[in-house]
Every structure is written in C-alpha cells, then in structure tokens.
CSV table of C-alpha atoms and ligand atoms in Angstrom, one decimal:
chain,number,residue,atom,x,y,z
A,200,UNK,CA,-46.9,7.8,-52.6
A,201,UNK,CA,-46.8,4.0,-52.1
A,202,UNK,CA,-50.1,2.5,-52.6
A,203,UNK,CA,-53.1,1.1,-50.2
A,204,UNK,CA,-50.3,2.0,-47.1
A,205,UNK,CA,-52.2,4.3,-44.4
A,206,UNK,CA,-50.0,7.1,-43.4
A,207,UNK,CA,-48.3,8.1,-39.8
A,208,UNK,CA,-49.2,11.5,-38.7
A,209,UNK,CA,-47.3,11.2,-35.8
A,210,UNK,CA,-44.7,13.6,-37.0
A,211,UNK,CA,-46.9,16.5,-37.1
A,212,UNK,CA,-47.6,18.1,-34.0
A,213,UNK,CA,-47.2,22.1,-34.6
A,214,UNK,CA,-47.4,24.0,-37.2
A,215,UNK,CA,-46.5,23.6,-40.6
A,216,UNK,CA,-45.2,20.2,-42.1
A,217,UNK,CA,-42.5,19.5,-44.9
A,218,UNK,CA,-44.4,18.9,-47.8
A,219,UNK,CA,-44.3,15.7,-50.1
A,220,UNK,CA,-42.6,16.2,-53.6
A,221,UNK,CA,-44.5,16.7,-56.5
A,222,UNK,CA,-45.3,14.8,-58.8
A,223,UNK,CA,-48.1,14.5,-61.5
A,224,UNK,CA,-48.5,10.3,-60.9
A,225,UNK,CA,-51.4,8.7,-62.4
A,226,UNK,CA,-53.1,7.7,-59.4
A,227,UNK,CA,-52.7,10.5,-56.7
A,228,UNK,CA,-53.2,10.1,-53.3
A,229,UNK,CA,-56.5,12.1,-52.5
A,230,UNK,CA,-56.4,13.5,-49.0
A,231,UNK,CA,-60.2,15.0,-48.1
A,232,UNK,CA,-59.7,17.4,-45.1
A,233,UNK,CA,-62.6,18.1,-43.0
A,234,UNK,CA,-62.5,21.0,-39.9
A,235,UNK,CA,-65.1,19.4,-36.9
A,236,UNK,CA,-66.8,21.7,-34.2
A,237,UNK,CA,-68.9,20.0,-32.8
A,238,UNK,CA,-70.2,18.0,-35.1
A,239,UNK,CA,-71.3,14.8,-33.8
A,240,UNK,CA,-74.5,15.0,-35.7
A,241,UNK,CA,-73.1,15.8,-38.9
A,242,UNK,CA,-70.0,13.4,-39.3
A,243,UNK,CA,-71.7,9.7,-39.6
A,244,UNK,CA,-74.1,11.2,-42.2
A,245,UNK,CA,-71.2,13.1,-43.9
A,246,UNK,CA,-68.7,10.5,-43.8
A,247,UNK,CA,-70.7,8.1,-46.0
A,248,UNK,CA,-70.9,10.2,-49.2
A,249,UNK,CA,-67.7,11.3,-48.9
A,250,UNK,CA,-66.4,7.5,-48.7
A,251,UNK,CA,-68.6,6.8,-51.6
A,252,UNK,CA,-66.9,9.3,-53.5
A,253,UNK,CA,-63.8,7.8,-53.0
A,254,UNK,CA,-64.9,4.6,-54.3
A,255,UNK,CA,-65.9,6.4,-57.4
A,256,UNK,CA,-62.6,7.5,-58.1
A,257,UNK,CA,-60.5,4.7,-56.8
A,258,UNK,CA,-63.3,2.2,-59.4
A,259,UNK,CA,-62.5,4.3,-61.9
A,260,UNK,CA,-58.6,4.3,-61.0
A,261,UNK,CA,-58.5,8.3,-60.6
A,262,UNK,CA,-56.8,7.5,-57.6
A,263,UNK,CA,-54.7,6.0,-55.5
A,264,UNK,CA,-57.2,3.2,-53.1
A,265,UNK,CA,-54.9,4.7,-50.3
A,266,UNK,CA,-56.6,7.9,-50.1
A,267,UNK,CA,-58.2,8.9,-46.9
A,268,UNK,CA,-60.2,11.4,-45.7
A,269,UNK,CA,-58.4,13.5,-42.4
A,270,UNK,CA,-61.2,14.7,-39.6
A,271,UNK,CA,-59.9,17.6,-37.6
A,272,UNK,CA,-61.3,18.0,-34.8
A,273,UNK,CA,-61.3,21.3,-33.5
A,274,UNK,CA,-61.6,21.2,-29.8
A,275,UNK,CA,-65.4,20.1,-29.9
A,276,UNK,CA,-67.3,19.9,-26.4
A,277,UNK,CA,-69.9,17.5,-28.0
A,278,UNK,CA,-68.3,13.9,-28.9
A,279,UNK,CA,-67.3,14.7,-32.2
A,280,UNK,CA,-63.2,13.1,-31.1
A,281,UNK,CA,-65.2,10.0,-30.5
A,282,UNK,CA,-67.6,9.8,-33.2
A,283,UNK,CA,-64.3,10.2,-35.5
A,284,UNK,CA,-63.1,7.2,-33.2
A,285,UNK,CA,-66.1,4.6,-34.1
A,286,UNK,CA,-65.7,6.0,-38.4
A,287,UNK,CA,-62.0,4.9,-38.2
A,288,UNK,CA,-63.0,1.6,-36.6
A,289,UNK,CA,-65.4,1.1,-39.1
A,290,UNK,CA,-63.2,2.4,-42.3
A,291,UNK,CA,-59.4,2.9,-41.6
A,292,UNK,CA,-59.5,5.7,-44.6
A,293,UNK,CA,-61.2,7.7,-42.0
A,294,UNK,CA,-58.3,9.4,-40.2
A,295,UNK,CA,-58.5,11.8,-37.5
A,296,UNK,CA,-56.4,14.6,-35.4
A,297,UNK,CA,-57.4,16.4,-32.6
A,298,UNK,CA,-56.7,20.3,-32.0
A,299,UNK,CA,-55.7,20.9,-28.1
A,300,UNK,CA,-58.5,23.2,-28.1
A,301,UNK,CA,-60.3,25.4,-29.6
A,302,UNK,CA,-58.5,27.5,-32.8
A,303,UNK,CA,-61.4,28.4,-35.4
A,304,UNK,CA,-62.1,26.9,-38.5
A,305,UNK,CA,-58.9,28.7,-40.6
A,306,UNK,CA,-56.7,27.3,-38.0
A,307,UNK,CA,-58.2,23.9,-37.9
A,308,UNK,CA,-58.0,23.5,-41.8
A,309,UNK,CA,-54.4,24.6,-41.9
A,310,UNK,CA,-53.9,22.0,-39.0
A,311,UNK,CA,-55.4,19.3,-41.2
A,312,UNK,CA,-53.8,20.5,-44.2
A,313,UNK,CA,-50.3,20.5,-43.3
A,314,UNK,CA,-51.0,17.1,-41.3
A,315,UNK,CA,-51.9,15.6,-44.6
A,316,UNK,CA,-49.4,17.5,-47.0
A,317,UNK,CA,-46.8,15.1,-46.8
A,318,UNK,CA,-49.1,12.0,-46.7
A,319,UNK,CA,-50.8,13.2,-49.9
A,320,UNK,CA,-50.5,14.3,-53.8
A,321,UNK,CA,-53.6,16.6,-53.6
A,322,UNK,CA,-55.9,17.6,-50.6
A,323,UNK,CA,-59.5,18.9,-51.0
A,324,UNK,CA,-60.8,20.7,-47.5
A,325,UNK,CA,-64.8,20.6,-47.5
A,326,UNK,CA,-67.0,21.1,-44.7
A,327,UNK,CA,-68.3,18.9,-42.3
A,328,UNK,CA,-72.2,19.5,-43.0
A,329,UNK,CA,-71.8,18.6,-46.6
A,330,UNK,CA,-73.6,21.9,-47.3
A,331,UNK,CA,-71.2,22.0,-50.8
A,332,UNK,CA,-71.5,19.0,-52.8
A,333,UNK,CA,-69.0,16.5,-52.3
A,334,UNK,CA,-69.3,15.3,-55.9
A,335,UNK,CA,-67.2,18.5,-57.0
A,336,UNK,CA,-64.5,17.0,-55.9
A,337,UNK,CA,-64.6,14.1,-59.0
A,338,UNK,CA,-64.7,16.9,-61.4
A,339,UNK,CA,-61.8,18.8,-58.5
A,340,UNK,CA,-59.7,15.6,-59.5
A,341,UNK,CA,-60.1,15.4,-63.1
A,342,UNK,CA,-58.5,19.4,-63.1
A,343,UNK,CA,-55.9,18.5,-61.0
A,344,UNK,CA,-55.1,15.1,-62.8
A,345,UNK,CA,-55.0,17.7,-66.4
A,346,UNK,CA,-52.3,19.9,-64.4
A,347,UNK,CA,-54.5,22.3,-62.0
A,348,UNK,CA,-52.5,22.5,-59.0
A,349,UNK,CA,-55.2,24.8,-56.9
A,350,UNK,CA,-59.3,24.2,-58.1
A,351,UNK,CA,-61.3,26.5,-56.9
A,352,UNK,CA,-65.0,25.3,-55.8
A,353,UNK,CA,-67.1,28.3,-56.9
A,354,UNK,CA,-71.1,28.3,-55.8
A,355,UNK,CA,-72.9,28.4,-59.1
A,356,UNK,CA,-76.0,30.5,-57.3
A,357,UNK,CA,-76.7,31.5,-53.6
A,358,UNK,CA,-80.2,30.5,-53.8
A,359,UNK,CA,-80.4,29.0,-50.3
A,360,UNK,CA,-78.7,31.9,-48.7
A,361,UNK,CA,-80.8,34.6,-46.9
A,362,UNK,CA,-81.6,37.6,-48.7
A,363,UNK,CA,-78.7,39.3,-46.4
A,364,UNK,CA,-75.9,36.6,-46.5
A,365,UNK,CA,-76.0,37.0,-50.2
A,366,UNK,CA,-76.3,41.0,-50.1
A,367,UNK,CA,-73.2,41.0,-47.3
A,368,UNK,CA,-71.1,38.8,-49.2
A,369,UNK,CA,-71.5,41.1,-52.4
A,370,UNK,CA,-70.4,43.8,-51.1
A,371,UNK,CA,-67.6,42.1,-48.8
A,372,UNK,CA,-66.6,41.7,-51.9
A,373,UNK,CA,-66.4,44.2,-53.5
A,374,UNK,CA,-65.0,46.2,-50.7
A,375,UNK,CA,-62.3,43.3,-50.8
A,376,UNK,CA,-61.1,44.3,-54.2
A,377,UNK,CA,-61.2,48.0,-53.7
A,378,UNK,CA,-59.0,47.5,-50.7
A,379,UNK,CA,-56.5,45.2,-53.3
A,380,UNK,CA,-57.2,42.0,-52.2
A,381,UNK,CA,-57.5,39.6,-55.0
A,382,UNK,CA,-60.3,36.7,-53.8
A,383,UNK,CA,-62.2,34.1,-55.7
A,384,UNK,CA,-65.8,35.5,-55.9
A,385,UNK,CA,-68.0,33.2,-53.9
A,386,UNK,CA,-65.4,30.9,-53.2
A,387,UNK,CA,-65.3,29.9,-49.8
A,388,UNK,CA,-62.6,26.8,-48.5
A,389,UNK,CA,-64.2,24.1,-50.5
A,390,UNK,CA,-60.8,23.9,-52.9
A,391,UNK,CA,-58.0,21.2,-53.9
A,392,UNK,CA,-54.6,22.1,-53.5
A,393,UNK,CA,-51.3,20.2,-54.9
A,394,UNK,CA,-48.7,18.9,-52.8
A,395,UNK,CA,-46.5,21.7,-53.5
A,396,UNK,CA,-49.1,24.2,-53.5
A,397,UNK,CA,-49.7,23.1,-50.1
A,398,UNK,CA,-45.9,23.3,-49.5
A,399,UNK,CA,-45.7,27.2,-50.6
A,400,UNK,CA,-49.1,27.3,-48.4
A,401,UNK,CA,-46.9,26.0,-44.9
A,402,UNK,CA,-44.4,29.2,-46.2
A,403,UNK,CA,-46.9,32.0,-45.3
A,404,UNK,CA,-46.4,32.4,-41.7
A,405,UNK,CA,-49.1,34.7,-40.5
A,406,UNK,CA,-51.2,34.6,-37.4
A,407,UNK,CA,-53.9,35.9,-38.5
A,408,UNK,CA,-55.4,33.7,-41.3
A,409,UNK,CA,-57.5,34.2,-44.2
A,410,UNK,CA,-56.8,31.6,-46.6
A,411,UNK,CA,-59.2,32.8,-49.1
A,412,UNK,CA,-56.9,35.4,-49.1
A,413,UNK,CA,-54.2,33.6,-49.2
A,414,UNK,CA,-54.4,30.7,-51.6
A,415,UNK,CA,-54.5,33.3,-55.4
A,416,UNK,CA,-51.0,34.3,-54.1
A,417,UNK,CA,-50.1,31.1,-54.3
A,418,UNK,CA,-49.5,31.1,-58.0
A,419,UNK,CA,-49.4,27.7,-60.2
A,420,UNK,CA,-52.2,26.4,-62.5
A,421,UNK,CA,-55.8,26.7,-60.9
A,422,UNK,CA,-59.0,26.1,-62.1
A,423,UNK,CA,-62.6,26.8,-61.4
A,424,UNK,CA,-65.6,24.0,-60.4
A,425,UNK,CA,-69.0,25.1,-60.2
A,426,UNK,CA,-71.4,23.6,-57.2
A,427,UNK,CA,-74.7,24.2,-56.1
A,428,UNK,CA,-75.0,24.8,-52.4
A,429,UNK,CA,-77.3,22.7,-49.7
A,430,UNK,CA,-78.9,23.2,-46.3
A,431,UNK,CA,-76.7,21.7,-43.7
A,432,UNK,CA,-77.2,17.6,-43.5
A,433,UNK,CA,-77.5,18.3,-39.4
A,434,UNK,CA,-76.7,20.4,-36.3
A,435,UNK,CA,-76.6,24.2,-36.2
A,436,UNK,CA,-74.2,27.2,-38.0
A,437,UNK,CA,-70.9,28.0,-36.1
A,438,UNK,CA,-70.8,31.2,-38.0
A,439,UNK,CA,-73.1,33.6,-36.7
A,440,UNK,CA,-73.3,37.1,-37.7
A,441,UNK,CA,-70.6,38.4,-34.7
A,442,UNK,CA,-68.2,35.9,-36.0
A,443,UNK,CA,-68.8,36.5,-39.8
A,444,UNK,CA,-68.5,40.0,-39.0
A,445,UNK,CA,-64.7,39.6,-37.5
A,446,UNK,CA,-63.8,37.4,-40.1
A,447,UNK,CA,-64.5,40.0,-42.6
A,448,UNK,CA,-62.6,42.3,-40.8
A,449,UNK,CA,-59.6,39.8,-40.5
A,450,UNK,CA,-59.6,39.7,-44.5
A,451,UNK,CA,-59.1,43.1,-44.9
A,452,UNK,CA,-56.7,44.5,-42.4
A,453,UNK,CA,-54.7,41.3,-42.6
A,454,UNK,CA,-54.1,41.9,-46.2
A,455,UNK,CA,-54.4,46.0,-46.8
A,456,UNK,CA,-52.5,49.0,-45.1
A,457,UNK,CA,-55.0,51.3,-47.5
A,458,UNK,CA,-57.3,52.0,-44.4
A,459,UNK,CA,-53.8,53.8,-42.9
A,460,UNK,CA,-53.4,55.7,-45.9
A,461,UNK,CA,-56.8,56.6,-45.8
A,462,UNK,CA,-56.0,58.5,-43.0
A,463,UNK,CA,-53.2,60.4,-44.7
A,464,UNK,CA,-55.5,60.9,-47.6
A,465,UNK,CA,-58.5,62.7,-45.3
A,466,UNK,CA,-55.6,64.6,-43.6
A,467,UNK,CA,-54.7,66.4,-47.5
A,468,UNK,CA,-58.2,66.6,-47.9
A,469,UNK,CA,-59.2,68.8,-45.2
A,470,UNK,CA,-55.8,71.2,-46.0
A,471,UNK,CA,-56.9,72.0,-49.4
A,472,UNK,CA,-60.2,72.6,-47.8
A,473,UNK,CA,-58.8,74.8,-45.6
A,474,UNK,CA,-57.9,77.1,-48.0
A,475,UNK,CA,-61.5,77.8,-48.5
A,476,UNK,CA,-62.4,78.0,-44.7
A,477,UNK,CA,-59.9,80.4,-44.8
A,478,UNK,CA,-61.2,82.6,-46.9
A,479,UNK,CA,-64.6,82.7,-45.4
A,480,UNK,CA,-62.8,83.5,-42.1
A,481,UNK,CA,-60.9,86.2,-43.1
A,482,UNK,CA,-63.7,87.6,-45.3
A,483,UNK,CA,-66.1,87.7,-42.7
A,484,UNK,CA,-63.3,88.9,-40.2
A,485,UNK,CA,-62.5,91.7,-42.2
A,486,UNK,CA,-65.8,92.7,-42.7
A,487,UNK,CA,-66.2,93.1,-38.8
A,488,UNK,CA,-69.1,90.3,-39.4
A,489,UNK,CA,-67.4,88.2,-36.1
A,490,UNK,CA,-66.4,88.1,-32.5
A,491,UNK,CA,-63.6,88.4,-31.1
A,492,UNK,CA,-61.8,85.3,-31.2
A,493,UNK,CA,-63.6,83.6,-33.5
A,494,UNK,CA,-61.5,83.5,-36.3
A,495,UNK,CA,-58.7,82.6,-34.7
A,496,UNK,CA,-60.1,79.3,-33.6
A,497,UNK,CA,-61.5,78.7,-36.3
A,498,UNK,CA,-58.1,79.0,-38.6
A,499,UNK,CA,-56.1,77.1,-36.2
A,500,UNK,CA,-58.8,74.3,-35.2
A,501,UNK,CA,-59.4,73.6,-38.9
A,502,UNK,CA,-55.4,74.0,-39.6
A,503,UNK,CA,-54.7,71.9,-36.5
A,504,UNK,CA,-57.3,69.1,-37.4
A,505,UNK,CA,-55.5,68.6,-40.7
A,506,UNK,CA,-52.2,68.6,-40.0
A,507,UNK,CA,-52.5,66.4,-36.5
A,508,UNK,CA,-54.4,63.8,-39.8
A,509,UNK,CA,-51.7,63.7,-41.6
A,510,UNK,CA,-49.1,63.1,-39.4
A,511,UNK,CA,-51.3,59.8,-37.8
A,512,UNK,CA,-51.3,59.2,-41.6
A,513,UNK,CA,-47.7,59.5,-41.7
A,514,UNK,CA,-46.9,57.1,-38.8
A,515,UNK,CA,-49.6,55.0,-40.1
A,516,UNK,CA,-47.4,54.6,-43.4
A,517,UNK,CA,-44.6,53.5,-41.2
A,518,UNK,CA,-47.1,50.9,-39.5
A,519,UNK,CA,-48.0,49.5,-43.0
A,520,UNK,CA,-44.5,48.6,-43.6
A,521,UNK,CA,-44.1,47.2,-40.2
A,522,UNK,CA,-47.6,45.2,-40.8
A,523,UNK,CA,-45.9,43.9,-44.3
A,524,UNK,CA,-42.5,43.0,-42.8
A,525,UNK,CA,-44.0,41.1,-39.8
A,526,UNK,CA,-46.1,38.7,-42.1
A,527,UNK,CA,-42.4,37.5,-43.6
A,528,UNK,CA,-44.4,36.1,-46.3
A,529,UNK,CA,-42.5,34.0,-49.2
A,530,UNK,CA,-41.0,36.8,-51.4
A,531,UNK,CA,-41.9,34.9,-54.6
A,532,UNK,CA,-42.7,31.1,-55.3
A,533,UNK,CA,-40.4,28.8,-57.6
A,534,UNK,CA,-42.9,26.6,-59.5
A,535,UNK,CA,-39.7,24.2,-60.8
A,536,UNK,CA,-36.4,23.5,-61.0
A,537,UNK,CA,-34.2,21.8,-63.5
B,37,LIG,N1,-65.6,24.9,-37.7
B,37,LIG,C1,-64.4,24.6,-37.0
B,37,LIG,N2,-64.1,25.4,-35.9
B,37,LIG,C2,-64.9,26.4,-35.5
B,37,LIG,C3,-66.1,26.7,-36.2
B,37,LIG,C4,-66.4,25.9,-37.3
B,37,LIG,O1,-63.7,23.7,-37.3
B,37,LIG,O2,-64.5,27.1,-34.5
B,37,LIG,C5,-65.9,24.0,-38.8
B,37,LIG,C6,-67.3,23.4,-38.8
B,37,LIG,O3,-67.3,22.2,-38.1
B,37,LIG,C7,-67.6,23.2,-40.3
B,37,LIG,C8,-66.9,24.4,-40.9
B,37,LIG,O4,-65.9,24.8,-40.0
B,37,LIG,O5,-67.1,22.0,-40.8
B,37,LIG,C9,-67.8,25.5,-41.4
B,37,LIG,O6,-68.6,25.9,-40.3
B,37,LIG,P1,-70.2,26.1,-40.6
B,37,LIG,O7,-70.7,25.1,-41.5
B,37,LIG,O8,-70.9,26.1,-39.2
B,37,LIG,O9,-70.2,27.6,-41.2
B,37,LIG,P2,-71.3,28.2,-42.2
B,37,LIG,O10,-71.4,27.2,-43.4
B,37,LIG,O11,-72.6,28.3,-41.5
B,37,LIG,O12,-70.7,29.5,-42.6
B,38,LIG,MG1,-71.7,25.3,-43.3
C-alpha cells in the first residue's frame, strides 16, 4: 500500500471484497475495524486511545502513517452515523461505513472487514466500548510484523465478568469442542488478520456467521496475545442473555450435524434396550402376570419408538450432508504459490 494516501471504499457495497495482495512490507497498513450500535457515547472516548495507539506505532515506524481506523455503523437509532461524521472531520484516519440497517454485530464486522481488506495489510476488529485493551494491538502488530498472519486476543482472566458469564462461557465451551468445533478459548473478536487471511475469510460464504468459528479454519501462522478485560468506557451491553443465548446456538448447529446423529444414536440405543423390555414382557406374559393386551403394546410401542428414531436419524444424516454442501465453504486454502 502506497503511503499517507486515504483509501476509496466506494467500491464496496455488498458482500465480500477482493482482497489486497500479500505482502510482508515493513510498514503495513493497519486497518482498526470497529462494529457501532448505538454507540454515540462510547465512540469520542474510544476513538482517542485508539488514535493514540496509532501514533505509537506509526513513531515507532511499525506502520504505515496511512493507517486508519474503519467505524461501522450498524444501523444505530442513536447518532452514532454522525458522531463518526464530527471524528472524521476532526482526524481523516477516522473512516466510516454505514450498514442499511440493522445486521448484528458478526455481520457488521464482516462488513467492515471486507471494506478494509483491500485498503489494508492487516486489520484488527475491537469493540467500540474499549472493554479489551487497545494496547494489545502494539504487541497484535509486533506478531504479525514476525509472520503471524491471524493473532488471537485471548483474555488473560475473567475477573470482571459475573459469576455466570464466566461459568456459561466455560461450559459453551466445552460443549463447543465436544460437538467438534475447534474455537480459541476465551477469545472473543478482538483479533488481527492478514490481508490474505482476510481474503480466504471473504471465501466462506455462509449466512449464518460465527467467525469465532470460523477464523481457526482459516489456517496460516497465528499467534496468541494476552489482555486483561475492562468495564465498558460508556452506554449499556447489546448482548443480553436472549441474544447470547442464540448466538451460542448459532455456533453450534452452524458448525455440527452431531446433534442429527444424536438422534440416530438414541434410536440404537433404545433397540438394544428393547431386547431387555422384551424379555420382561414376554416373562411376565407367559407367566399369566398381565392383561390382555398389554404386552402387545408394550412390544410394538417400544419397537415402534425405536425404529421411527432411527429413521429421523437416518434422514437427519441426509440433512447433515445437505447442511455441509450448502455452506460451499473453500475446500482447502493455498497459503502460496511459486
Ligand atoms: N454491535 C453491533 N451490532 C449489534 C450489537 C452490537 O455492531 O447489533 C457492536 C457493539 O457496538 C460493540 C460490539 O458489537 O462494539 C460488542 O457489543 P457489546 O460490547 O454490547 O457486547 P458485550 O461486550 O456486552 O458482549
Ligand atoms: Mg462489550
């Protein structure tokens, strides 16, 4: 990237961009991507640390002075669009994109990060209430400037979190793994990403995001950055507990069938037990110890149950396939080429 020249977004306007190409130059362009929901509060007390990180690197010639940091605004109601407005006014490094409406924060930090992927040599996406410390991202840099292609901001404790956030997120976790999912443990967005690894990023083409997900399938050179995490700097959560809840369940049906053949699974289970159902029934027939009737029910409810599980278990094999096929997600991820 050419130096101290601002980038046009114009060309991005849907979905995923071309990326730039890669290259490991000695002063990368820095993109800092931040998703906005209402946070007209937050952004002018954010914006300032973050600019003064910038200025650390670009001092200390880490990176390029055209670096930037990209505001996405994600349909706020509050004046978030114009707050971005007044920082750009004030420092043309703040840049600034508005969703149409509404998406979610996933959707809004794709947005941003496929807005800057061709305007950048790394981008770091971090939250607006500055609630993980934006001096990670000088130690984010240094890993990517020794090759890192993906740094993974990892929370060094959850001290700040409530006694449940930090007991729910363990075992979201853990349920994560058993379901085959391979996630960063208690990484949340806060991460830098290489040009290119943003470029095999814009390849996965599914609807329902989970980037945490996502990102380890990526591939390339990561590394890990340890934080401590804050209180937000202003306004309110825009995670509460019905929204958390969904996007837990997004993570694991948009990555694992295994709940389908679960299904199967209970299905064998309860034919094998049958066997010993049997038994009892006929036992207890034989010995006149029944009415008349009764073990017939019995035999074909039990019989019945099982087989009607398997066959939903069946189908839901055919489903899972379907499910994979339908994400047409890259098939494998070419690092280089000579
Ligand atoms: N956010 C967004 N769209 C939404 C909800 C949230 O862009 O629909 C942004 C929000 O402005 C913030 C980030 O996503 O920058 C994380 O949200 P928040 O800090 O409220 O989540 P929490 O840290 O409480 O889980
Ligand atoms: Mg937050």
């Amino acid at each position: 990237m050419s130096q101290e020249t601002y980038p046009d977004f114009s060309g991005t306007v849907a979905g995923e961009a071309s990326h730039n190409i890669f290259r490991h130059t000695e002063m990368p362009v820095l993109a800092v991507v931040i998703p906005c929901y209402n946070e007209a509060e937050a952004l002018p007390l954010t914006m300032p640390r973050l600019l003064e990180v910038l200025d650390t690197l670009v001092d200390s010639k880490k990176i390029s002075p055209s670096s930037y940091v990209l505001c996405v605004d994600d349909g706020s109601k509050d004046d978030t669009w114009q707050c971005i407005l007044d920082l750009h006014k004030k420092d043309h490094r703040v840049r600034g994109a508005a969703l149409t409406h509404n998406r979610g924060h996933q959707y809004a930090l794709l947005a941003g990060l496929m807005t800057a992927a061709p305007h950048c040599d790394a981008a770091v996406s971090i939250d607006a209430d500055m609630q993980d410390d934006p001096c990670a991202i000088i130690e984010m840099t240094d890993c990517f400037r020794n090759g890192a292609e993906v740094v993974y901001g990892v929370r060094r404790s959850r001290a700040t979190d409530t006694w449940f956030k930090r007991n729910s997120a363990r075992a979201f976790y853990k349920l994560q793994n058993a379901m085959g999912l391979q996630s960063i443990y208690d990484h949340a967005d806060y991460r830098l990403m290489s040009s290119r690894a943003l470029g095999i990023l814009s390849q996965y083409r599914e609807q329902n995001l989970f980037l945490r997900g996502i990102v380890p399938l990526i591939g390339l050179q990561t590394a890990i950055v340890r934080y401590d995490r804050h209180e937000r700097v202003a306004g309110d959560s825009k995670y509460p507990l019905a929204k958390m809840l969904a996007f837990s369940v997004d993570g694991i049906t948009s990555f694992s069938a295994k709940p389908l053949r679960w299904i199967f699974m209970i299905g064998l289970g309860l034919l094998v037990t049958d066997i010993a159902v049997a038994v009892y029934v006929l036992c207890s027939y034989f010995g006149g110890d029944t009415i008349s009737g009764w073990s017939s029910i019995m035999l074909s409810i039990w019989f019945l149950g099982s087989l009607i599980l398997m066959a939903i278990g069946v189908v839901g094999e055919y489903v899972g396939k379907v499910f994979t096929e339908v994400k047409a997600r890259p098939r494998f991820n070419i690092r280089e080429t000579i």
